[in-house]
XYZ file of C-alpha atoms in Angstrom:
586
model
C -15.323 -53.504 20.324
C -11.656 -53.305 19.365
C -12.117 -55.337 16.191
C -14.753 -53.050 14.639
C -12.616 -49.964 15.305
C -9.690 -51.612 13.614
C -11.891 -52.556 10.689
C -13.126 -48.998 10.271
C -9.595 -47.648 10.394
C -8.497 -50.069 7.719
C -11.140 -48.868 5.314
C -9.092 -45.811 4.472
C -11.006 -43.164 6.369
C -14.570 -44.235 5.705
C -15.812 -42.261 8.696
C -13.901 -39.045 7.920
C -14.501 -38.075 4.290
C -15.225 -34.472 5.308
C -11.555 -33.713 5.942
C -10.525 -34.514 2.374
C -13.465 -32.569 0.980
C -12.659 -29.570 3.173
C -9.045 -29.621 1.972
C -9.866 -29.564 -1.736
C -12.646 -26.992 -1.277
C -10.221 -24.688 0.556
C -7.740 -25.096 -2.311
C -10.428 -24.265 -4.882
C -11.536 -21.169 -2.969
C -7.935 -20.008 -2.510
C -7.101 -20.429 -6.203
C -10.288 -18.705 -7.308
C -9.705 -15.818 -4.898
C -6.103 -15.459 -6.028
C -7.248 -15.364 -9.638
C -9.663 -12.507 -9.017
C -7.274 -10.603 -6.739
C -4.490 -10.761 -9.327
C -6.826 -9.465 -12.025
C -5.957 -12.332 -14.376
C -9.353 -13.969 -14.685
C -8.741 -15.609 -18.052
C -5.853 -17.794 -19.231
C -3.242 -16.102 -21.338
C -3.750 -17.044 -24.986
C -0.962 -18.158 -27.270
C -0.106 -16.734 -30.654
C -2.218 -19.273 -32.539
C -5.329 -18.243 -30.618
C -4.770 -14.526 -29.984
C -3.146 -13.884 -33.356
C 0.442 -12.927 -34.165
C 3.681 -14.489 -35.386
C 5.597 -17.386 -33.873
C 9.175 -17.903 -35.070
C 11.396 -20.838 -34.162
C 15.096 -20.078 -34.667
C 17.707 -22.823 -34.745
C 21.286 -21.919 -33.820
C 24.096 -23.143 -36.036
C 27.850 -22.823 -35.778
C 30.524 -22.690 -38.435
C 33.228 -25.362 -38.823
C 36.023 -24.978 -36.312
C 33.758 -23.489 -33.619
C 31.796 -26.491 -32.289
C 31.410 -25.009 -28.810
C 29.790 -21.763 -29.944
C 26.293 -23.066 -29.158
C 26.215 -23.002 -25.376
C 23.946 -21.743 -22.641
C 25.772 -18.430 -22.232
C 25.615 -17.492 -25.899
C 22.030 -18.651 -26.216
C 20.972 -16.465 -23.274
C 22.860 -13.529 -24.758
C 21.088 -14.102 -28.073
C 17.728 -14.105 -26.276
C 18.528 -10.722 -24.702
C 19.573 -9.265 -28.058
C 16.511 -10.573 -29.903
C 14.216 -9.398 -27.115
C 15.685 -5.898 -27.359
C 15.170 -5.944 -31.119
C 11.557 -7.036 -30.797
C 10.862 -4.417 -28.142
C 12.392 -1.860 -30.476
C 9.539 -2.538 -32.872
C 7.142 -1.189 -30.279
C 5.890 -4.681 -29.416
C 4.411 -5.367 -26.006
C 4.113 -8.773 -24.333
C 6.453 -10.451 -26.815
C 7.981 -13.725 -25.667
C 11.571 -14.704 -26.425
C 12.844 -17.854 -24.770
C 15.162 -20.772 -25.362
C 13.784 -24.200 -26.120
C 16.195 -27.067 -25.785
C 19.897 -26.569 -26.369
C 19.830 -24.857 -29.769
C 16.380 -23.333 -30.360
C 14.904 -19.935 -29.618
C 11.146 -19.358 -29.765
C 9.968 -15.816 -30.557
C 6.252 -15.176 -30.092
C 5.142 -11.759 -31.302
C 1.505 -10.813 -30.681
C -0.835 -9.309 -33.220
C -0.413 -5.734 -34.433
C 3.202 -6.182 -35.528
C 4.629 -6.194 -39.038
C 5.550 -9.877 -39.345
C 8.012 -9.294 -42.181
C 9.868 -6.628 -40.224
C 9.858 -8.843 -37.132
C 11.378 -11.749 -39.050
C 14.106 -9.496 -40.413
C 14.897 -8.261 -36.927
C 15.094 -11.603 -35.145
C 16.713 -13.575 -37.931
C 19.906 -11.556 -38.409
C 23.163 -11.904 -36.521
C 24.005 -9.216 -33.972
C 26.084 -6.326 -35.316
C 28.858 -5.282 -32.945
C 31.142 -2.339 -33.748
C 33.755 -0.186 -32.023
C 33.176 3.445 -33.002
C 35.016 6.584 -31.820
C 32.900 8.965 -29.743
C 32.613 12.461 -31.200
C 30.048 13.957 -28.831
C 27.969 12.699 -25.934
C 25.072 14.484 -24.224
C 22.052 13.650 -22.125
C 19.374 11.418 -23.599
C 16.696 14.106 -24.002
C 16.321 16.168 -27.194
C 18.607 19.204 -27.264
C 16.573 22.350 -26.383
C 16.120 24.901 -29.129
C 18.560 27.774 -29.016
C 21.344 25.754 -27.360
C 24.711 25.254 -28.934
C 24.941 22.678 -31.692
C 26.912 19.551 -30.934
C 30.449 19.616 -32.084
C 33.435 17.353 -32.138
C 35.167 19.473 -29.556
C 32.879 17.986 -26.960
C 31.196 21.248 -26.082
C 27.842 21.048 -24.456
C 26.573 18.987 -21.618
C 28.270 15.605 -21.565
C 26.995 12.579 -19.742
C 28.189 9.068 -19.282
C 26.459 5.826 -20.045
C 24.981 4.006 -17.070
C 28.055 1.810 -16.836
C 30.554 4.564 -17.479
C 32.601 5.431 -14.426
C 36.192 6.297 -13.782
C 38.676 3.567 -12.933
C 39.081 5.082 -9.465
C 35.644 4.942 -7.817
C 36.654 7.604 -5.273
C 37.039 10.224 -7.985
C 34.121 9.115 -10.107
C 30.942 11.111 -10.193
C 27.455 9.684 -10.359
C 27.201 8.048 -13.795
C 23.682 9.326 -14.242
C 24.759 12.928 -13.595
C 25.939 14.724 -16.746
C 29.450 16.011 -16.497
C 32.039 17.341 -18.886
C 34.953 16.104 -16.762
C 37.006 13.640 -18.775
C 37.832 11.526 -15.756
C 34.190 10.592 -15.296
C 33.481 9.743 -18.917
C 33.482 6.014 -19.575
C 35.453 3.180 -18.112
C 39.204 3.286 -18.497
C 40.946 0.962 -20.954
C 44.457 -0.080 -19.997
C 47.019 -2.744 -20.804
C 48.059 -4.305 -24.094
C 50.418 -6.887 -25.421
C 51.841 -4.562 -28.036
C 52.538 -0.855 -27.966
C 52.320 1.237 -31.109
C 55.751 2.414 -32.221
C 55.303 3.781 -35.711
C 51.711 3.380 -36.702
C 50.778 4.352 -40.180
C 47.519 6.206 -40.623
C 44.956 4.133 -42.464
C 42.165 5.277 -44.711
C 39.585 4.331 -42.109
C 41.447 6.354 -39.486
C 41.581 9.361 -41.716
C 37.888 8.972 -42.389
C 37.216 8.916 -38.684
C 39.290 12.007 -38.120
C 37.545 13.855 -40.904
C 34.185 12.852 -39.474
C 35.291 14.014 -36.077
C 36.110 17.431 -37.437
C 33.002 17.654 -39.573
C 30.571 18.882 -36.961
C 32.894 21.759 -36.019
C 33.759 22.748 -39.565
C 33.275 26.326 -40.655
C 32.309 27.770 -44.017
C 29.822 26.063 -46.282
C 28.252 23.294 -44.238
C 28.193 19.759 -45.606
C 24.520 18.750 -46.138
C 25.212 15.259 -44.782
C 26.888 16.703 -41.694
C 24.063 19.192 -41.164
C 21.508 16.406 -41.427
C 23.437 14.315 -38.904
C 23.626 17.243 -36.472
C 19.914 17.836 -36.849
C 19.195 14.163 -36.199
C 21.447 14.190 -33.146
C 19.775 17.320 -31.760
C 16.264 15.944 -32.206
C 17.027 12.427 -30.969
C 15.117 11.471 -27.824
C 16.829 8.460 -26.296
C 14.276 8.267 -23.494
C 11.788 6.983 -26.090
C 12.400 3.221 -26.616
C 11.092 3.334 -30.190
C 13.354 6.265 -31.123
C 16.262 4.592 -29.333
C 15.877 1.416 -31.374
C 15.672 3.266 -34.704
C 18.477 5.754 -34.066
C 21.038 4.047 -36.296
C 18.738 2.397 -38.836
C 20.116 2.227 -42.364
C 23.581 3.493 -41.411
C 26.513 1.611 -42.904
C 29.537 0.764 -40.717
C 31.766 3.175 -42.647
C 29.426 6.129 -42.000
C 29.115 8.289 -38.874
C 25.912 7.831 -36.917
C 23.962 8.719 -33.813
C 23.237 6.200 -31.064
C 21.756 5.917 -27.601
C 22.930 4.170 -24.490
C 21.133 0.953 -23.593
C 19.270 2.711 -20.778
C 18.465 5.787 -22.839
C 20.083 8.322 -20.498
C 22.805 9.352 -22.965
C 23.066 9.906 -26.712
C 26.184 9.789 -28.820
C 27.499 11.176 -32.072
C 29.808 8.407 -33.337
C 32.380 8.204 -36.079
C 32.702 5.375 -38.616
C 33.266 1.871 -37.248
C 36.960 1.123 -36.845
C 36.695 -2.416 -35.432
C 33.898 -4.963 -35.825
C 32.739 -7.647 -33.426
C 34.221 -10.373 -35.614
C 37.668 -8.897 -34.882
C 37.308 -9.884 -31.216
C 38.774 -13.331 -30.635
C 37.664 -13.710 -26.999
C 36.366 -11.719 -24.048
C 36.174 -12.769 -20.409
C 35.003 -11.309 -17.139
C 37.756 -11.577 -14.515
C 38.254 -10.535 -10.917
C 41.505 -8.686 -10.183
C 42.388 -9.720 -6.644
C 45.133 -7.111 -6.304
C 42.834 -4.212 -7.101
C 39.706 -5.935 -5.839
C 37.658 -5.105 -8.931
C 35.924 -6.885 -11.764
C 37.172 -6.215 -15.293
C 36.661 -7.441 -18.837
C 39.652 -8.633 -20.854
C 39.590 -8.750 -24.651
C 41.730 -10.641 -27.136
C 41.735 -9.592 -30.787
C 42.452 -11.506 -33.960
C 45.581 -10.629 -35.952
C 43.553 -8.452 -38.284
C 41.576 -6.921 -35.448
C 44.744 -6.234 -33.487
C 46.055 -3.941 -36.219
C 42.745 -2.110 -36.471
C 42.513 -1.666 -32.697
C 46.091 -0.423 -32.540
C 45.338 2.277 -35.092
C 42.191 3.564 -33.420
C 43.568 3.517 -29.866
C 46.668 5.484 -30.902
C 44.454 8.187 -32.335
C 42.006 8.212 -29.408
C 44.647 8.244 -26.681
C 45.891 11.630 -27.965
C 42.414 13.209 -27.842
C 40.573 15.053 -25.096
C 37.297 13.924 -23.599
C 34.952 12.804 -24.948
C 36.951 12.083 -28.096
C 39.271 9.726 -26.225
C 36.402 7.241 -25.855
C 35.286 4.506 -28.159
C 31.724 3.255 -28.085
C 30.958 -0.462 -28.106
C 27.822 -0.446 -30.217
C 25.555 -3.500 -30.382
C 22.710 -3.277 -32.888
C 22.977 0.512 -32.833
C 22.925 0.883 -29.031
C 25.956 1.802 -26.970
C 26.493 -0.843 -24.302
C 29.729 0.734 -23.019
C 31.897 3.763 -23.851
C 35.306 3.378 -22.156
C 38.230 5.800 -22.349
C 41.500 4.942 -24.046
C 44.540 5.754 -21.924
C 47.233 4.349 -24.193
C 47.854 2.749 -27.571
C 46.726 -0.885 -27.509
C 46.962 -3.752 -29.933
C 46.539 -7.485 -29.366
C 44.646 -7.313 -26.079
C 43.028 -4.859 -23.738
C 41.060 -4.773 -20.549
C 38.091 -2.644 -19.571
C 38.000 -1.751 -15.900
C 35.740 0.358 -13.763
C 32.920 0.007 -11.269
C 31.818 -3.371 -12.563
C 29.802 -5.847 -10.621
C 30.266 -9.500 -11.446
C 26.993 -9.532 -13.378
C 27.703 -6.377 -15.372
C 31.207 -7.607 -16.220
C 29.856 -10.941 -17.413
C 27.133 -9.227 -19.421
C 29.630 -7.020 -21.253
C 31.960 -9.988 -21.846
C 29.051 -11.957 -23.294
C 28.181 -9.088 -25.618
C 31.773 -8.857 -26.862
C 32.099 -12.619 -27.235
C 28.803 -12.950 -29.013
C 29.884 -10.482 -31.641
C 32.985 -12.580 -32.256
C 31.555 -16.094 -32.143
C 30.269 -17.627 -35.407
C 26.788 -18.111 -33.990
C 23.935 -17.479 -36.359
C 20.328 -18.596 -36.633
C 18.145 -20.092 -39.305
C 14.369 -20.005 -39.344
C 13.097 -23.459 -38.497
C 9.385 -22.689 -38.527
C 7.344 -19.509 -38.946
C 3.629 -19.415 -38.140
C 1.559 -16.314 -38.741
C -2.021 -16.259 -37.468
C -4.462 -13.385 -37.829
C -6.584 -12.380 -34.891
C -9.729 -13.507 -36.741
C -8.265 -16.935 -37.489
C -7.079 -17.256 -33.901
C -10.590 -16.489 -32.659
C -12.024 -19.088 -35.020
C -9.560 -21.694 -33.791
C -10.383 -20.921 -30.178
C -14.097 -21.156 -30.908
C -13.593 -24.452 -32.718
C -11.527 -25.798 -29.812
C -14.167 -24.812 -27.292
C -16.904 -26.384 -29.415
C -14.882 -29.590 -29.677
C -14.394 -29.591 -25.909
C -18.097 -29.017 -25.313
C -19.027 -31.861 -27.693
C -16.560 -34.188 -25.996
C -17.867 -33.257 -22.557
C -21.481 -33.711 -23.704
C -20.726 -37.188 -25.058
C -19.074 -38.149 -21.779
C -22.086 -36.871 -19.822
C -24.534 -38.771 -22.052
C -22.533 -41.955 -21.627
C -22.311 -41.570 -17.852
C -26.026 -40.857 -17.441
C -27.073 -43.697 -19.742
C -24.804 -46.292 -18.213
C -24.243 -45.217 -14.604
C -27.458 -43.252 -13.951
C -27.218 -41.812 -10.402
C -23.444 -42.322 -10.279
C -23.212 -39.815 -13.139
C -23.935 -37.075 -10.587
C -20.751 -37.931 -8.677
C -18.778 -38.057 -11.919
C -20.108 -34.663 -13.043
C -19.304 -33.062 -9.698
C -15.787 -34.475 -9.947
C -15.415 -33.140 -13.499
C -16.609 -29.751 -12.282
C -14.033 -29.730 -9.478
C -11.303 -30.735 -11.946
C -12.416 -27.989 -14.342
C -12.311 -25.299 -11.634
C -8.820 -26.344 -10.546
C -7.531 -26.526 -14.128
C -8.969 -23.156 -15.170
C -7.764 -21.204 -12.131
C -4.278 -22.720 -12.260
C -3.941 -21.930 -15.977
C -5.099 -18.359 -15.386
C -2.520 -17.905 -12.612
C 0.313 -19.607 -14.515
C 0.097 -16.962 -17.272
C 1.569 -14.082 -15.236
C 3.580 -16.435 -13.019
C 5.626 -18.400 -15.564
C 4.408 -17.011 -18.893
C 2.217 -20.023 -19.706
C 0.088 -19.375 -22.782
C -2.894 -21.487 -23.752
C -2.399 -22.426 -27.396
C -4.440 -24.729 -29.605
C -2.443 -27.904 -28.772
C -2.902 -27.057 -25.082
C -6.653 -26.883 -25.636
C -6.427 -30.322 -27.253
C -4.577 -31.559 -24.183
C -7.379 -30.266 -21.970
C -9.964 -32.058 -24.129
C -8.009 -35.319 -23.906
C -7.859 -34.827 -20.146
C -11.668 -35.045 -19.971
C -11.432 -38.641 -21.122
C -8.558 -39.416 -18.750
C -10.449 -38.009 -15.776
C -13.661 -39.824 -16.725
C -11.685 -43.048 -17.084
C -10.591 -42.793 -13.451
C -14.209 -42.500 -12.322
C -15.212 -45.479 -14.454
C -12.456 -47.638 -12.964
C -13.677 -46.865 -9.443
C -17.368 -47.286 -10.277
C -16.762 -50.640 -11.947
C -14.820 -51.885 -8.936
C -17.757 -50.937 -6.698
C -20.223 -52.682 -8.996
C -18.042 -55.798 -9.002
C -18.171 -55.885 -5.201
C -21.977 -55.554 -5.295
C -22.160 -58.415 -7.785
C -20.302 -60.509 -5.250
C -23.155 -59.975 -2.825
C -21.871 -57.123 -0.669
C -23.873 -54.089 0.344
C -22.882 -50.630 -0.884
C -20.959 -49.230 2.098
C -18.464 -52.097 2.408
C -18.348 -52.344 -1.395
C -17.219 -48.696 -1.640
C -14.367 -49.258 0.788
C -13.277 -52.670 -0.509
C -13.256 -51.408 -4.104
C -11.092 -48.376 -3.344
C -7.679 -50.066 -2.783
C -7.963 -51.985 -6.063
C -9.228 -48.996 -8.029
C -6.597 -46.767 -6.475
C -3.749 -48.921 -7.759
C -5.207 -49.017 -11.267
C -5.784 -45.246 -11.332
C -2.273 -44.467 -10.115
C -0.649 -46.765 -12.670
C -2.752 -45.325 -15.502
C -2.088 -41.721 -14.507
C 1.618 -42.417 -14.043
C 1.868 -43.715 -17.615
C 0.017 -40.642 -18.928
C 2.183 -38.262 -16.910
C 5.366 -40.031 -18.016
C 4.327 -39.711 -21.657
C 3.550 -36.004 -21.143
C 6.911 -35.405 -19.415
C 8.890 -37.122 -22.193
C 6.943 -35.223 -24.850
C 7.602 -31.935 -23.043
C 11.353 -32.580 -22.822
C 11.988 -33.758 -26.376
C 9.769 -31.304 -28.272
C 9.843 -27.566 -28.855
C 7.276 -24.943 -29.678
C 3.556 -25.519 -29.535
C 3.703 -29.269 -28.914
C 5.032 -28.465 -25.457
C 1.730 -26.734 -24.717
C -0.081 -30.032 -25.310
C 2.390 -31.929 -23.127
C 2.246 -29.360 -20.323
C -1.557 -29.327 -20.227
C -1.750 -33.122 -20.360
C 0.715 -33.450 -17.474
C -1.058 -30.801 -15.404
C -4.512 -32.320 -15.852
C -3.161 -35.790 -15.108
C -1.822 -34.605 -11.751
C -5.105 -32.855 -11.015
C -6.950 -36.083 -11.849
C -5.134 -37.830 -8.996
C -5.925 -34.957 -6.650
C -9.626 -34.921 -7.566
C -10.086 -38.698 -7.339
C -8.377 -38.950 -3.954
C -9.726 -35.795 -2.308
C -13.120 -35.428 -3.967
C -14.511 -38.482 -5.782
C -13.695 -41.022 -3.072
C -15.015 -38.903 -0.135
C -18.190 -37.975 -2.049
C -18.789 -41.620 -2.900
C -18.397 -42.520 0.774
C -20.988 -39.906 1.742
C -23.396 -40.945 -1.004
C -23.214 -44.560 0.124
C -24.821 -43.489 3.408
C -27.896 -42.073 1.686
C -31.047 -44.122 1.193
C -31.101 -43.542 -2.568
C -27.701 -45.130 -3.180
C -27.466 -47.366 -0.108
C -30.739 -49.199 -0.838
C -29.759 -49.796 -4.460
C -32.455 -47.665 -6.104
C -32.981 -48.676 -9.750
C -31.841 -45.204 -10.866
C -28.806 -45.142 -8.591
C -26.699 -47.214 -10.984
C -26.062 -49.671 -8.125
C -29.218 -51.802 -8.223
C -28.160 -55.366 -7.237
C -30.820 -56.905 -9.475
C -29.702 -55.024 -12.568
C -26.072 -55.887 -11.784
C -26.902 -59.589 -11.353
C -25.710 -59.709 -7.759
C -25.213 -63.108 -6.151
C -26.987 -64.011 -2.897
C -24.933 -63.490 0.275
C -22.265 -66.172 0.535
C -23.100 -67.263 4.123
C -26.785 -67.837 3.275
C -25.775 -70.019 0.347
C -23.723 -72.346 2.618
C -26.560 -72.783 5.144
C -29.045 -73.787 2.426
C -26.652 -76.376 1.035
C -26.185 -77.952 4.494
C -29.941 -78.359 4.998
C -30.555 -80.020 1.653
C -27.713 -82.541 2.028
C -28.713 -83.843 5.521
C -31.936 -85.664 4.554
C -30.114 -87.522 1.775
C -27.592 -88.881 4.285
C -30.416 -89.978 6.568
C-alpha cells in the first residue's frame, strides 16, 4: 500500500487538482470584483488609440556642463512641463521620464497641439522681480482701493512665505500687512554694497514701482496693468497660468503664487535664472533650520547687488523680490541687507520644500534644454479606427487559433479554449486596474503584444498536449500519460516563457515611448501564461482524464490511440515473443 501512495504523490498532485483551480478562480473573482468596485471597467487607452498628441523630448547639455542631465534636473523639468500642460486646461495629461535623458509628454485629445508643443519644448524662464503689491488670490472686489506701490490693501504671503523666526510668523495662508510675515528673509552675502551706482534697469524698476501710485494723467499702460491685477483670479488654474503671457522681462507684470492663494504686481526683471551659478538646500545645525543658499555668476552678482540695495531700503511689501518661474511666483523672500555674490533664503522650510526651491533655482541656471525627438498627433477618429483594426486583427488571430485547435486536437480544443478564456480574463482585469494604479495606457503596440501573446499561450498548450499524445503512442493509458507528460512539458514551457519574458524585459529597458507598451504587455501575458498553465490547464487536464469521453480515447477526444498509432502495451509484447521462440528451441 505504501508504494502506490508514493507513486500518487510523485505525480505532482494528480489527486488534488481542485486546489489549484480554486486558487486561480478566487484570483479571477477578486480581480473582476476590484475592477467593478474601482469603477475602471475598461483599460485606459493611450494617445494613439484615444486621440491626442505624444511628444518625446530629449535633453541636451551645452559644452562645459556635462553633468547637467541628471535625475534631479530631469524630475524638476517634468514638474515644470506638467505645470505648463495643466495651464492649458488639459486633464489627464501624462508627463514622465523615460530613460536617463528623455521625457514623454502625452496630451489627450481636445488640446491645441501646436500650443502644447510650444509650451513643453521651451526652456524654463526664471526671473527675480521686485514685488510692488501683493494681495489675496481672489479678484479685488469692486469699490475697493486700487492696488498701489505703497503696499496699501490686503497683503498676503505665498504659501512658503514665513518670517525667519517661526515664533513671530503668522499663518502664511492668512493675509496680513505686517512686513515681518511677508516672505522668507534673505540674509548673508560675500560682498556688501559700498557705493553702488544706479543702473538703467534699477531706475526702470523704481519708476514702475511708483507708477501705480502716480497722480495726474494716468499712464494707459499702467491703468491697464492695474485693471488686469484687479480682475486677476489666481484661484483659477487657467487664469493663473496665463497671467504673465506675452510680457517681456523688462516690463512690469502680474503673477500668481504657485498655489493660487496670492497675486502679485511685479516690476521688471532685474536678475534672470541664468545669472544663478548654483543653489543648494542645506541644514543649518546651529539654528536647526533648512535653508537655500545661492551663488551668482560675476555678471549676476552685480545685478543682484543693485536690486538688493534698493529693496533693503523699502518697506513691505516692496522689500521683497519674487522668484518667478514661467510666470508663477514660487517664493517671495524679503531682503534685509545689500547682497552680491551669494545669498541664502531661510524660513520655515522643510527638507523637501528647500530642495524643491533649490532645484527650481538651479534649473534656471543650468544649460539644460530639450529638443523634440518625435511628435505623434492622432485624431480621435483615427485612434478609434486603429483600435477597431487592432481588435479585428486580434479576433482573426484568435479565430485561426481556434480553428487549428479544433481541427487538429478536437476534444482537447475545449481545454485550450477554457485556458485562453482564463488568460483573457486575467489579462483584461489586470490591465484595467493598472491604468489608475500605475498610469498604464493601452496603446496600439500594446494591443499587438496582446495578439502575439495568444500565440505564446496556445504554444504552451500544444507543448503539453503533444507530450501527452507521445505517452499514449508509447502504449500508456490517458491518466498516467497526463502525469508522465507534465514534468517534460513543464520544463519546455518554462524555458520558452523565460526566453520570451527576457526579450520583453530587455526591450522595455532599452526602448522609450510606445514600444515599451508592446514590451510591457508581452512580459505581462508571458507571466500570466505560466500561471494559467500551472494552475488551470494542468488541473483541468487531470480532471478531464477521469471522464469516460477522454479516458476511453473517444475518436473525437483528440486522444484516440488508433488515430495516434499507439503501440501495444510493452509487457504484452514480451510475453508473445517468449511463446513463439520456445517451440523453435524444442
